[in-house]
mmCIF file of C-alpha atoms in Angstrom:
data_model
loop_
_atom_site.group_PDB
_atom_site.id
_atom_site.type_symbol
_atom_site.label_atom_id
_atom_site.label_comp_id
_atom_site.label_asym_id
_atom_site.label_seq_id
_atom_site.Cartn_x
_atom_site.Cartn_y
_atom_site.Cartn_z
ATOM 1 C CA MET A 1 -7.522 35.660 -34.395
ATOM 2 C CA ARG A 2 -6.501 39.291 -34.869
ATOM 3 C CA THR A 3 -6.576 42.074 -32.280
ATOM 4 C CA LYS A 4 -4.598 45.229 -31.486
ATOM 5 C CA ILE A 5 -2.760 44.314 -28.279
ATOM 6 C CA ALA A 6 -1.524 41.153 -26.577
ATOM 7 C CA ILE A 7 -0.915 41.351 -22.829
ATOM 8 C CA ILE A 8 1.336 38.457 -21.806
ATOM 9 C CA GLY A 9 0.720 37.726 -18.130
ATOM 10 C CA GLY A 10 -2.286 38.075 -15.852
ATOM 11 C CA GLY A 11 -0.660 39.234 -12.654
ATOM 12 C CA LEU A 12 -1.363 42.698 -11.303
ATOM 13 C CA SER A 13 0.542 44.495 -14.062
ATOM 14 C CA GLY A 14 -1.342 42.648 -16.806
ATOM 15 C CA VAL A 15 -4.779 43.000 -15.236
ATOM 16 C CA TYR A 16 -4.161 46.656 -14.385
ATOM 17 C CA ALA A 17 -2.968 47.365 -17.947
ATOM 18 C CA ALA A 18 -6.213 45.837 -19.246
ATOM 19 C CA TYR A 19 -8.164 47.981 -16.774
ATOM 20 C CA GLN A 20 -6.302 51.119 -17.881
ATOM 21 C CA LEU A 21 -6.950 50.359 -21.549
ATOM 22 C CA GLU A 22 -10.662 49.863 -20.929
ATOM 23 C CA GLN A 23 -10.831 53.084 -18.913
ATOM 24 C CA ARG A 24 -9.698 54.765 -22.146
ATOM 25 C CA GLY A 25 -12.269 52.936 -24.255
ATOM 26 C CA ILE A 26 -9.861 50.334 -25.668
ATOM 27 C CA THR A 27 -11.133 46.744 -25.553
ATOM 28 C CA ASP A 28 -9.294 45.422 -28.613
ATOM 29 C CA TYR A 29 -6.812 43.266 -26.701
ATOM 30 C CA ILE A 30 -6.214 39.705 -25.546
ATOM 31 C CA LEU A 31 -4.723 38.795 -22.173
ATOM 32 C CA LEU A 32 -2.860 35.478 -21.940
ATOM 33 C CA GLU A 33 -2.036 34.029 -18.507
ATOM 34 C CA ALA A 34 -0.091 30.769 -18.155
ATOM 35 C CA ARG A 35 -1.536 29.864 -14.745
ATOM 36 C CA ASP A 36 -5.072 28.586 -14.342
ATOM 37 C CA GLN A 37 -5.991 31.764 -12.463
ATOM 38 C CA LEU A 38 -5.173 35.455 -12.591
ATOM 39 C CA GLY A 39 -2.881 37.077 -10.050
ATOM 40 C CA GLY A 40 0.659 35.928 -10.809
ATOM 41 C CA ARG A 41 2.724 36.298 -7.648
ATOM 42 C CA ILE A 42 -0.352 37.658 -5.891
ATOM 43 C CA MET A 43 -1.713 34.337 -4.682
ATOM 44 C CA ASN A 44 -4.003 33.451 -1.785
ATOM 45 C CA PHE A 45 -4.245 30.422 0.463
ATOM 46 C CA THR A 46 -7.808 29.933 1.725
ATOM 47 C CA HIS A 47 -8.487 27.659 4.676
ATOM 48 C CA HIS A 48 -11.834 25.801 4.479
ATOM 49 C CA SER A 49 -14.242 28.682 3.979
ATOM 50 C CA GLN A 50 -14.308 30.680 0.772
ATOM 51 C CA ALA A 51 -14.897 33.795 2.863
ATOM 52 C CA THR A 52 -12.307 36.472 2.140
ATOM 53 C CA THR A 53 -11.709 36.793 5.889
ATOM 54 C CA ASN A 54 -9.896 33.452 5.636
ATOM 55 C CA ASN A 55 -7.534 34.422 2.800
ATOM 56 C CA PHE A 56 -3.792 34.518 3.463
ATOM 57 C CA ASP A 57 -1.115 35.925 1.155
ATOM 58 C CA LEU A 58 1.390 33.457 -0.270
ATOM 59 C CA GLY A 59 3.032 36.269 -2.198
ATOM 60 C CA PRO A 60 3.252 40.006 -1.479
ATOM 61 C CA THR A 61 1.436 41.204 1.623
ATOM 62 C CA TRP A 62 2.136 44.875 2.310
ATOM 63 C CA PHE A 63 1.861 48.281 0.737
ATOM 64 C CA TRP A 64 2.754 51.740 2.040
ATOM 65 C CA PRO A 65 0.220 54.481 1.184
ATOM 66 C CA GLU A 66 2.496 57.315 2.266
ATOM 67 C CA PHE A 67 4.999 56.729 -0.516
ATOM 68 C CA GLN A 68 2.904 54.653 -2.934
ATOM 69 C CA PRO A 69 0.038 57.093 -3.596
ATOM 70 C CA GLN A 70 -0.829 55.718 -7.046
ATOM 71 C CA LEU A 71 -1.474 52.232 -5.689
ATOM 72 C CA ASN A 72 -3.316 53.656 -2.692
ATOM 73 C CA ALA A 73 -5.581 55.697 -4.984
ATOM 74 C CA ILE A 74 -6.518 52.565 -6.951
ATOM 75 C CA ILE A 75 -7.305 50.681 -3.754
ATOM 76 C CA LYS A 76 -9.592 53.513 -2.648
ATOM 77 C CA THR A 77 -11.245 53.770 -6.076
ATOM 78 C CA LEU A 78 -12.075 50.059 -5.915
ATOM 79 C CA ASN A 79 -13.454 50.482 -2.362
ATOM 80 C CA LEU A 80 -11.066 47.917 -0.907
ATOM 81 C CA LYS A 81 -10.464 48.005 2.831
ATOM 82 C CA ALA A 82 -6.974 48.232 4.287
ATOM 83 C CA PHE A 83 -5.647 47.729 7.800
ATOM 84 C CA ALA A 84 -2.298 48.152 9.524
ATOM 85 C CA GLN A 85 0.083 45.249 10.081
ATOM 86 C CA TYR A 86 -0.234 44.127 13.715
ATOM 87 C CA GLU A 87 2.927 45.214 15.578
ATOM 88 C CA GLN A 88 1.798 45.660 19.188
ATOM 89 C CA GLY A 89 3.880 43.822 21.760
ATOM 90 C CA ASN A 90 7.355 42.363 21.975
ATOM 91 C CA THR A 91 9.443 40.965 19.133
ATOM 92 C CA LEU A 92 11.236 37.661 19.683
ATOM 93 C CA VAL A 93 14.873 37.162 18.730
ATOM 94 C CA GLU A 94 16.265 33.636 18.413
ATOM 95 C CA ARG A 95 20.063 33.527 18.297
ATOM 96 C CA SER A 96 20.969 29.993 19.394
ATOM 97 C CA HIS A 97 19.731 26.396 19.514
ATOM 98 C CA THR A 98 20.776 26.196 23.142
ATOM 99 C CA GLN A 99 19.219 29.404 24.454
ATOM 100 C CA PRO A 100 15.532 30.399 24.650
ATOM 101 C CA PRO A 101 14.411 33.305 22.472
ATOM 102 C CA THR A 102 14.766 36.815 23.832
ATOM 103 C CA ALA A 103 11.800 39.193 23.972
ATOM 104 C CA MET A 104 12.713 42.666 22.768
ATOM 105 C CA PRO A 105 10.532 45.779 22.860
ATOM 106 C CA GLY A 106 8.628 45.955 19.618
ATOM 107 C CA TYR A 107 8.669 48.923 17.314
ATOM 108 C CA THR A 108 6.241 50.318 14.796
ATOM 109 C CA HIS A 109 7.473 50.668 11.253
ATOM 110 C CA ALA A 110 7.257 54.069 9.628
ATOM 111 C CA PRO A 111 5.640 54.436 7.213
ATOM 112 C CA THR A 112 2.997 51.974 8.384
ATOM 113 C CA SER A 113 2.894 48.641 6.578
ATOM 114 C CA MET A 114 -0.681 48.121 5.374
ATOM 115 C CA ARG A 115 -2.545 44.986 4.299
ATOM 116 C CA LEU A 116 -5.740 44.492 2.318
ATOM 117 C CA LYS A 117 -8.726 42.955 4.064
ATOM 118 C CA GLY A 118 -9.240 39.639 2.300
ATOM 119 C CA GLY A 119 -5.657 39.569 1.029
ATOM 120 C CA MET A 120 -3.915 41.088 -1.976
ATOM 121 C CA GLY A 121 -5.989 38.851 -4.218
ATOM 122 C CA THR A 122 -8.966 41.140 -3.646
ATOM 123 C CA LEU A 123 -7.143 43.761 -5.728
ATOM 124 C CA ILE A 124 -6.902 41.345 -8.665
ATOM 125 C CA ASN A 125 -10.542 40.293 -8.280
ATOM 126 C CA ALA A 126 -11.806 43.868 -8.095
ATOM 127 C CA LEU A 127 -9.908 44.926 -11.230
ATOM 128 C CA HIS A 128 -10.976 41.791 -13.116
ATOM 129 C CA ALA A 129 -14.614 42.456 -12.219
ATOM 130 C CA LYS A 130 -14.356 45.848 -13.945
ATOM 131 C CA LEU A 131 -13.242 44.366 -17.279
ATOM 132 C CA SER A 132 -15.692 43.835 -20.119
ATOM 133 C CA ASN A 133 -13.275 42.089 -22.500
ATOM 134 C CA LYS A 134 -13.979 38.370 -22.785
ATOM 135 C CA HIS A 135 -10.610 37.577 -24.400
ATOM 136 C CA ILE A 136 -8.869 36.767 -21.129
ATOM 137 C CA VAL A 137 -7.377 33.301 -21.452
ATOM 138 C CA THR A 138 -5.923 31.412 -18.489
ATOM 139 C CA GLY A 139 -3.820 28.283 -18.886
ATOM 140 C CA ALA A 140 -2.223 29.890 -21.955
ATOM 141 C CA LEU A 141 1.584 29.586 -22.111
ATOM 142 C CA VAL A 142 3.210 31.844 -24.703
ATOM 143 C CA ASN A 143 6.002 30.066 -26.601
ATOM 144 C CA THR A 144 7.010 32.352 -29.469
ATOM 145 C CA ILE A 145 6.533 35.965 -30.504
ATOM 146 C CA THR A 146 7.370 36.712 -34.143
ATOM 147 C CA HIS A 147 7.557 40.086 -35.888
ATOM 148 C CA GLN A 148 6.651 39.602 -39.551
ATOM 149 C CA HIS A 149 4.941 41.306 -42.475
ATOM 150 C CA GLY A 150 3.854 44.365 -40.503
ATOM 151 C CA HIS A 151 2.288 42.484 -37.601
ATOM 152 C CA ILE A 152 3.317 40.435 -34.576
ATOM 153 C CA GLU A 153 2.305 36.788 -34.243
ATOM 154 C CA VAL A 154 1.949 35.412 -30.714
ATOM 155 C CA ASN A 155 1.926 31.622 -30.446
ATOM 156 C CA PHE A 156 0.682 29.965 -27.266
ATOM 157 C CA SER A 157 -0.291 26.538 -25.988
ATOM 158 C CA THR A 158 -3.138 25.447 -23.731
ATOM 159 C CA SER A 159 -4.084 22.121 -22.166
ATOM 160 C CA ASN A 160 -6.149 21.377 -25.284
ATOM 161 C CA THR A 161 -4.039 22.690 -28.166
ATOM 162 C CA THR A 162 -0.380 23.527 -28.729
ATOM 163 C CA ASP A 163 -0.609 25.771 -31.783
ATOM 164 C CA ASN A 164 -2.789 28.762 -30.979
ATOM 165 C CA LYS A 165 -1.999 32.001 -32.795
ATOM 166 C CA VAL A 166 -3.081 35.598 -32.430
ATOM 167 C CA ASN A 167 -1.924 38.460 -34.652
ATOM 168 C CA VAL A 168 -1.444 41.832 -32.972
ATOM 169 C CA GLU A 169 0.205 45.208 -33.473
ATOM 170 C CA HIS A 170 1.591 45.645 -29.959
ATOM 171 C CA VAL A 171 2.763 43.353 -27.137
ATOM 172 C CA MET A 172 2.892 44.167 -23.425
ATOM 173 C CA LEU A 173 5.066 41.771 -21.420
ATOM 174 C CA ALA A 174 3.409 41.579 -18.000
ATOM 175 C CA LEU A 175 5.815 39.007 -16.579
ATOM 176 C CA PRO A 176 9.298 39.251 -15.053
ATOM 177 C CA PRO A 177 12.042 40.235 -17.559
ATOM 178 C CA ARG A 178 14.144 37.166 -16.755
ATOM 179 C CA LEU A 179 11.170 34.871 -17.324
ATOM 180 C CA ALA A 180 10.317 36.565 -20.624
ATOM 181 C CA VAL A 181 13.716 35.880 -22.205
ATOM 182 C CA SER A 182 13.989 32.352 -20.776
ATOM 183 C CA GLN A 183 10.534 31.086 -21.784
ATOM 184 C CA ILE A 184 9.687 32.957 -24.987
ATOM 185 C CA THR A 185 11.497 32.714 -28.342
ATOM 186 C CA PHE A 186 11.547 36.074 -30.123
ATOM 187 C CA THR A 187 11.970 36.274 -33.909
ATOM 188 C CA PRO A 188 13.919 38.268 -34.941
ATOM 189 C CA ALA A 189 16.051 37.958 -31.816
ATOM 190 C CA LEU A 190 15.936 40.779 -29.294
ATOM 191 C CA PRO A 191 19.046 43.008 -29.183
ATOM 192 C CA SER A 192 21.789 41.274 -27.191
ATOM 193 C CA ASP A 193 22.212 44.184 -24.770
ATOM 194 C CA LEU A 194 18.485 44.106 -23.980
ATOM 195 C CA VAL A 195 18.546 40.329 -23.445
ATOM 196 C CA SER A 196 21.517 40.737 -21.106
ATOM 197 C CA GLN A 197 19.710 43.428 -19.103
ATOM 198 C CA TRP A 198 16.550 41.379 -18.791
ATOM 199 C CA GLN A 199 18.440 38.193 -17.858
ATOM 200 C CA ASN A 200 20.339 40.050 -15.146
ATOM 201 C CA THR A 201 17.205 41.549 -13.590
ATOM 202 C CA ALA A 202 16.350 39.541 -10.478
ATOM 203 C CA THR A 203 12.732 38.436 -10.108
ATOM 204 C CA TRP A 204 11.363 39.534 -6.753
ATOM 205 C CA MET A 205 10.044 36.638 -4.619
ATOM 206 C CA ALA A 206 11.576 34.072 -7.004
ATOM 207 C CA PRO A 207 14.274 32.748 -4.603
ATOM 208 C CA HIS A 208 11.995 32.826 -1.564
ATOM 209 C CA ALA A 209 9.660 30.448 0.242
ATOM 210 C CA LYS A 210 6.903 31.371 2.662
ATOM 211 C CA TYR A 211 5.314 29.292 5.444
ATOM 212 C CA ILE A 212 1.833 30.074 6.815
ATOM 213 C CA ALA A 213 0.248 28.480 9.899
ATOM 214 C CA VAL A 214 -3.459 29.146 10.540
ATOM 215 C CA TYR A 215 -4.997 29.139 14.057
ATOM 216 C CA ASP A 216 -8.391 29.847 15.586
ATOM 217 C CA THR A 217 -7.068 32.714 17.704
ATOM 218 C CA PRO A 218 -3.902 34.852 17.859
ATOM 219 C CA PHE A 219 -2.842 33.321 21.189
ATOM 220 C CA TRP A 220 0.576 35.004 21.084
ATOM 221 C CA ARG A 221 -1.046 38.382 21.628
ATOM 222 C CA LYS A 222 -2.126 37.286 25.121
ATOM 223 C CA GLN A 223 1.582 36.798 25.833
ATOM 224 C CA THR A 224 2.133 40.480 24.859
ATOM 225 C CA LEU A 225 3.878 39.300 21.700
ATOM 226 C CA SER A 226 3.437 40.975 18.323
ATOM 227 C CA GLY A 227 3.927 37.751 16.380
ATOM 228 C CA SER A 228 7.146 39.166 14.918
ATOM 229 C CA ALA A 229 10.389 37.257 15.293
ATOM 230 C CA ARG A 230 13.914 37.158 13.904
ATOM 231 C CA SER A 231 15.916 33.962 13.970
ATOM 232 C CA SER A 232 19.486 32.876 13.287
ATOM 233 C CA VAL A 233 18.414 29.282 13.959
ATOM 234 C CA GLY A 234 15.634 28.820 11.424
ATOM 235 C CA PRO A 235 14.299 27.419 9.314
ATOM 236 C CA MET A 236 12.380 30.719 9.208
ATOM 237 C CA ALA A 237 14.533 33.835 9.397
ATOM 238 C CA GLU A 238 11.685 36.342 9.720
ATOM 239 C CA ILE A 239 8.169 35.841 11.118
ATOM 240 C CA HIS A 240 5.096 38.094 11.305
ATOM 241 C CA ASP A 241 1.478 38.077 12.441
ATOM 242 C CA ALA A 242 -0.719 37.277 9.431
ATOM 243 C CA SER A 243 -4.107 37.318 11.194
ATOM 244 C CA ASN A 244 -7.210 38.598 9.457
ATOM 245 C CA PRO A 245 -9.575 41.072 11.149
ATOM 246 C CA GLN A 246 -12.833 39.279 12.011
ATOM 247 C CA GLY A 247 -11.284 36.126 10.556
ATOM 248 C CA GLN A 248 -8.794 33.430 11.362
ATOM 249 C CA ALA A 249 -5.447 34.036 13.024
ATOM 250 C CA ALA A 250 -2.136 33.136 11.428
ATOM 251 C CA LEU A 251 1.617 33.465 11.550
ATOM 252 C CA PHE A 252 3.794 33.555 8.454
ATOM 253 C CA GLY A 253 7.523 33.337 7.963
ATOM 254 C CA PHE A 254 10.136 33.621 5.248
ATOM 255 C CA ILE A 255 12.280 30.493 5.015
ATOM 256 C CA GLY A 256 15.946 31.363 5.535
ATOM 257 C CA ILE A 257 17.296 28.234 3.812
ATOM 258 C CA PRO A 258 18.699 28.989 0.310
ATOM 259 C CA ALA A 259 16.646 27.765 -2.652
ATOM 260 C CA ASP A 260 19.245 25.190 -3.765
ATOM 261 C CA ASP A 261 19.334 23.641 -0.287
ATOM 262 C CA ARG A 262 15.530 23.546 -0.035
ATOM 263 C CA LYS A 263 15.462 21.152 -2.999
ATOM 264 C CA ARG A 264 17.030 18.504 -0.775
ATOM 265 C CA ILE A 265 14.367 18.838 1.947
ATOM 266 C CA SER A 266 10.889 17.387 1.547
ATOM 267 C CA ASN A 267 7.951 19.714 2.000
ATOM 268 C CA GLU A 268 6.725 17.578 4.912
ATOM 269 C CA ASP A 269 10.068 17.786 6.728
ATOM 270 C CA LEU A 270 10.306 21.526 6.214
ATOM 271 C CA ILE A 271 6.782 22.036 7.574
ATOM 272 C CA THR A 272 7.674 19.904 10.608
ATOM 273 C CA HIS A 273 10.722 22.059 11.319
ATOM 274 C CA CYS A 274 8.718 25.273 10.851
ATOM 275 C CA LYS A 275 6.115 24.113 13.381
ATOM 276 C CA ALA A 276 8.859 23.150 15.822
ATOM 277 C CA GLN A 277 10.317 26.635 15.490
ATOM 278 C CA LEU A 278 6.944 28.250 16.204
ATOM 279 C CA VAL A 279 6.656 26.099 19.342
ATOM 280 C CA ARG A 280 10.105 27.265 20.489
ATOM 281 C CA LEU A 281 9.045 30.860 19.961
ATOM 282 C CA PHE A 282 5.358 31.005 20.872
ATOM 283 C CA GLY A 283 4.681 27.923 22.982
ATOM 284 C CA ALA A 284 2.820 24.609 22.754
ATOM 285 C CA GLN A 285 -0.324 26.096 21.172
ATOM 286 C CA ALA A 286 1.681 26.701 18.013
ATOM 287 C CA ALA A 287 2.125 22.943 17.514
ATOM 288 C CA THR A 288 -1.396 22.342 16.188
ATOM 289 C CA PRO A 289 -2.355 24.805 13.464
ATOM 290 C CA LYS A 290 -5.716 24.297 11.773
ATOM 291 C CA ALA A 291 -3.853 24.341 8.479
ATOM 292 C CA ASP A 292 -0.409 25.180 7.210
ATOM 293 C CA ILE A 293 1.311 25.507 3.861
ATOM 294 C CA ILE A 294 4.639 26.308 2.247
ATOM 295 C CA LYS A 295 4.804 28.171 -1.046
ATOM 296 C CA ASP A 296 8.279 27.810 -2.535
ATOM 297 C CA TRP A 297 8.450 30.358 -5.323
ATOM 298 C CA ALA A 298 11.841 29.019 -6.454
ATOM 299 C CA GLN A 299 10.079 25.779 -7.441
ATOM 300 C CA ASP A 300 7.423 27.621 -9.454
ATOM 301 C CA PRO A 301 8.434 27.537 -13.160
ATOM 302 C CA LEU A 302 6.035 30.394 -13.911
ATOM 303 C CA THR A 303 7.973 32.631 -11.516
ATOM 304 C CA ALA A 304 11.563 31.431 -11.215
ATOM 305 C CA THR A 305 14.371 30.319 -13.522
ATOM 306 C CA SER A 306 17.663 28.591 -12.716
ATOM 307 C CA LEU A 307 19.201 32.053 -12.273
ATOM 308 C CA ASP A 308 16.887 32.771 -9.339
ATOM 309 C CA THR A 309 18.399 30.395 -6.791
ATOM 310 C CA HIS A 310 20.181 33.179 -4.913
ATOM 311 C CA ALA A 311 18.198 35.913 -3.201
ATOM 312 C CA ALA A 312 18.793 39.515 -4.199
ATOM 313 C CA ASN A 313 19.505 41.642 -1.146
ATOM 314 C CA THR A 314 17.767 44.644 -2.678
ATOM 315 C CA HIS A 315 15.225 45.287 -5.391
ATOM 316 C CA THR A 316 17.116 45.290 -8.712
ATOM 317 C CA PRO A 317 17.213 48.589 -10.664
ATOM 318 C CA ALA A 318 14.776 48.611 -13.563
ATOM 319 C CA PRO A 319 16.070 47.637 -17.032
ATOM 320 C CA TYR A 320 15.018 49.182 -20.351
ATOM 321 C CA ILE A 321 11.344 48.507 -21.061
ATOM 322 C CA THR A 322 11.845 48.154 -24.834
ATOM 323 C CA ALA A 323 14.523 47.869 -27.491
ATOM 324 C CA GLN A 324 16.184 51.183 -28.270
ATOM 325 C CA ASN A 325 15.944 50.604 -32.033
ATOM 326 C CA GLY A 326 15.107 47.937 -34.593
ATOM 327 C CA PRO A 327 11.865 46.040 -35.298
ATOM 328 C CA TRP A 328 10.938 45.603 -31.619
ATOM 329 C CA TYR A 329 11.283 49.295 -30.732
ATOM 330 C CA GLN A 330 8.190 50.401 -28.741
ATOM 331 C CA ASN A 331 5.918 47.631 -30.047
ATOM 332 C CA LEU A 332 7.224 45.113 -27.488
ATOM 333 C CA VAL A 333 7.172 46.731 -24.052
ATOM 334 C CA GLY A 334 7.886 45.354 -20.586
ATOM 335 C CA ILE A 335 5.239 46.268 -18.010
ATOM 336 C CA GLY A 336 5.927 43.786 -15.184
ATOM 337 C CA SER A 337 6.831 45.139 -11.759
ATOM 338 C CA GLU A 338 10.583 44.675 -12.280
ATOM 339 C CA TRP A 339 10.429 47.261 -15.090
ATOM 340 C CA SER A 340 9.206 49.979 -12.713
ATOM 341 C CA VAL A 341 11.818 52.664 -12.048
ATOM 342 C CA GLN A 342 10.040 53.841 -8.887
ATOM 343 C CA PHE A 343 9.135 50.542 -7.206
ATOM 344 C CA PRO A 344 10.857 47.632 -8.988
ATOM 345 C CA GLY A 345 9.539 44.320 -7.674
ATOM 346 C CA TYR A 346 6.868 45.805 -5.420
ATOM 347 C CA VAL A 347 3.086 45.618 -5.845
ATOM 348 C CA ALA A 348 3.172 49.366 -6.511
ATOM 349 C CA GLY A 349 5.768 48.693 -9.203
ATOM 350 C CA ALA A 350 3.298 46.553 -11.143
ATOM 351 C CA VAL A 351 0.871 49.473 -11.231
ATOM 352 C CA ASP A 352 3.598 51.976 -12.126
ATOM 353 C CA ALA A 353 5.089 49.880 -14.941
ATOM 354 C CA ALA A 354 1.671 49.022 -16.396
ATOM 355 C CA ASN A 355 0.682 52.669 -16.387
ATOM 356 C CA ILE A 356 3.876 53.656 -18.217
ATOM 357 C CA GLY A 357 3.361 50.864 -20.752
ATOM 358 C CA VAL A 358 -0.208 51.926 -21.505
ATOM 359 C CA GLU A 359 0.816 55.585 -21.854
ATOM 360 C CA LEU A 360 3.589 54.577 -24.267
ATOM 361 C CA TYR A 361 1.078 52.640 -26.356
ATOM 362 C CA LEU A 362 -1.323 55.589 -26.468
ATOM 363 C CA LYS A 363 1.482 57.899 -27.598
ATOM 364 C CA SER A 364 2.477 55.465 -30.349
ATOM 365 C CA VAL A 365 -1.114 55.288 -31.593
ATOM 366 C CA LYS A 366 -1.333 59.096 -31.756
ATOM 367 C CA ARG A 367 2.008 59.237 -33.572
ATOM 368 C CA ASP A 368 0.844 56.753 -36.209
ATOM 369 C CA VAL A 369 -2.439 58.561 -36.897
#
């Protein structure tokens, strides 16, 4: 197969890059996603019903319209509905095994943390629905990318075949930099300074694990609690209300146990401890969720590498998006969120980096004409 562009990765940056290309009349591309569904780190957990009111975010949850106007504009263009994170009521602070949690006056974040009705996955679905290109392949793991004889050969495997090839002129890497250099063999080799930069760029969410407990009603609100909590006891260090408007209620928390230590704890045991913590904080009703789940991103080989076992305290500064010279210069471009200078690692960063990557491609096409 031959086409102009290969987009490697079907998370938000990859899907949005495809959308941007098609908005400019370019459909000569193929999008290859290793997972069996689009979305990447934007991933939903749906309890029972397929209704979007019962979707819960296993990955990123929030965006901030006030300082992420580009993302907000896309959300409005796609007619997606947003709502503010619930923060009314007291926040609980758990400092000791031997003392009950303390209720502290809650506070409202500024700017307001916003969520999408139906979860972040609705953004992926809405963009995908706008695409006319049929060359979107899920379950396609890219193994090698080779620059030869004036074109670039992308080799990928699927569940059916291991030697699939597509010849292109331009590659957009819509996956984390660290994952790109650990999973894909580039021939000729990428410049060593670029490889070092990409390897040292932390993948956001990769060290983390998230627990979600689904309930019929947000019973904590009747206790004048916001659903927010901070804990030095754990296993969750930070907890928030994850309820859906006109849908099911939920609490979610970030596991405070380091990724290496989580490997030694079974999923069942960790869930048991998470439920026990919710009971300590919110009372006996928390003991019987309708459903619960842990998503450990550190155990996801399509997100994390062995370098991702320690959490980055801040979003890592963006690395170079392409080689500064040589055969890979400007025809192999990073467009994943971590390559965004403005919002590295954020949902808005995926949009920003994809936009920059598409603009760079358009400039290169004009230059070659």
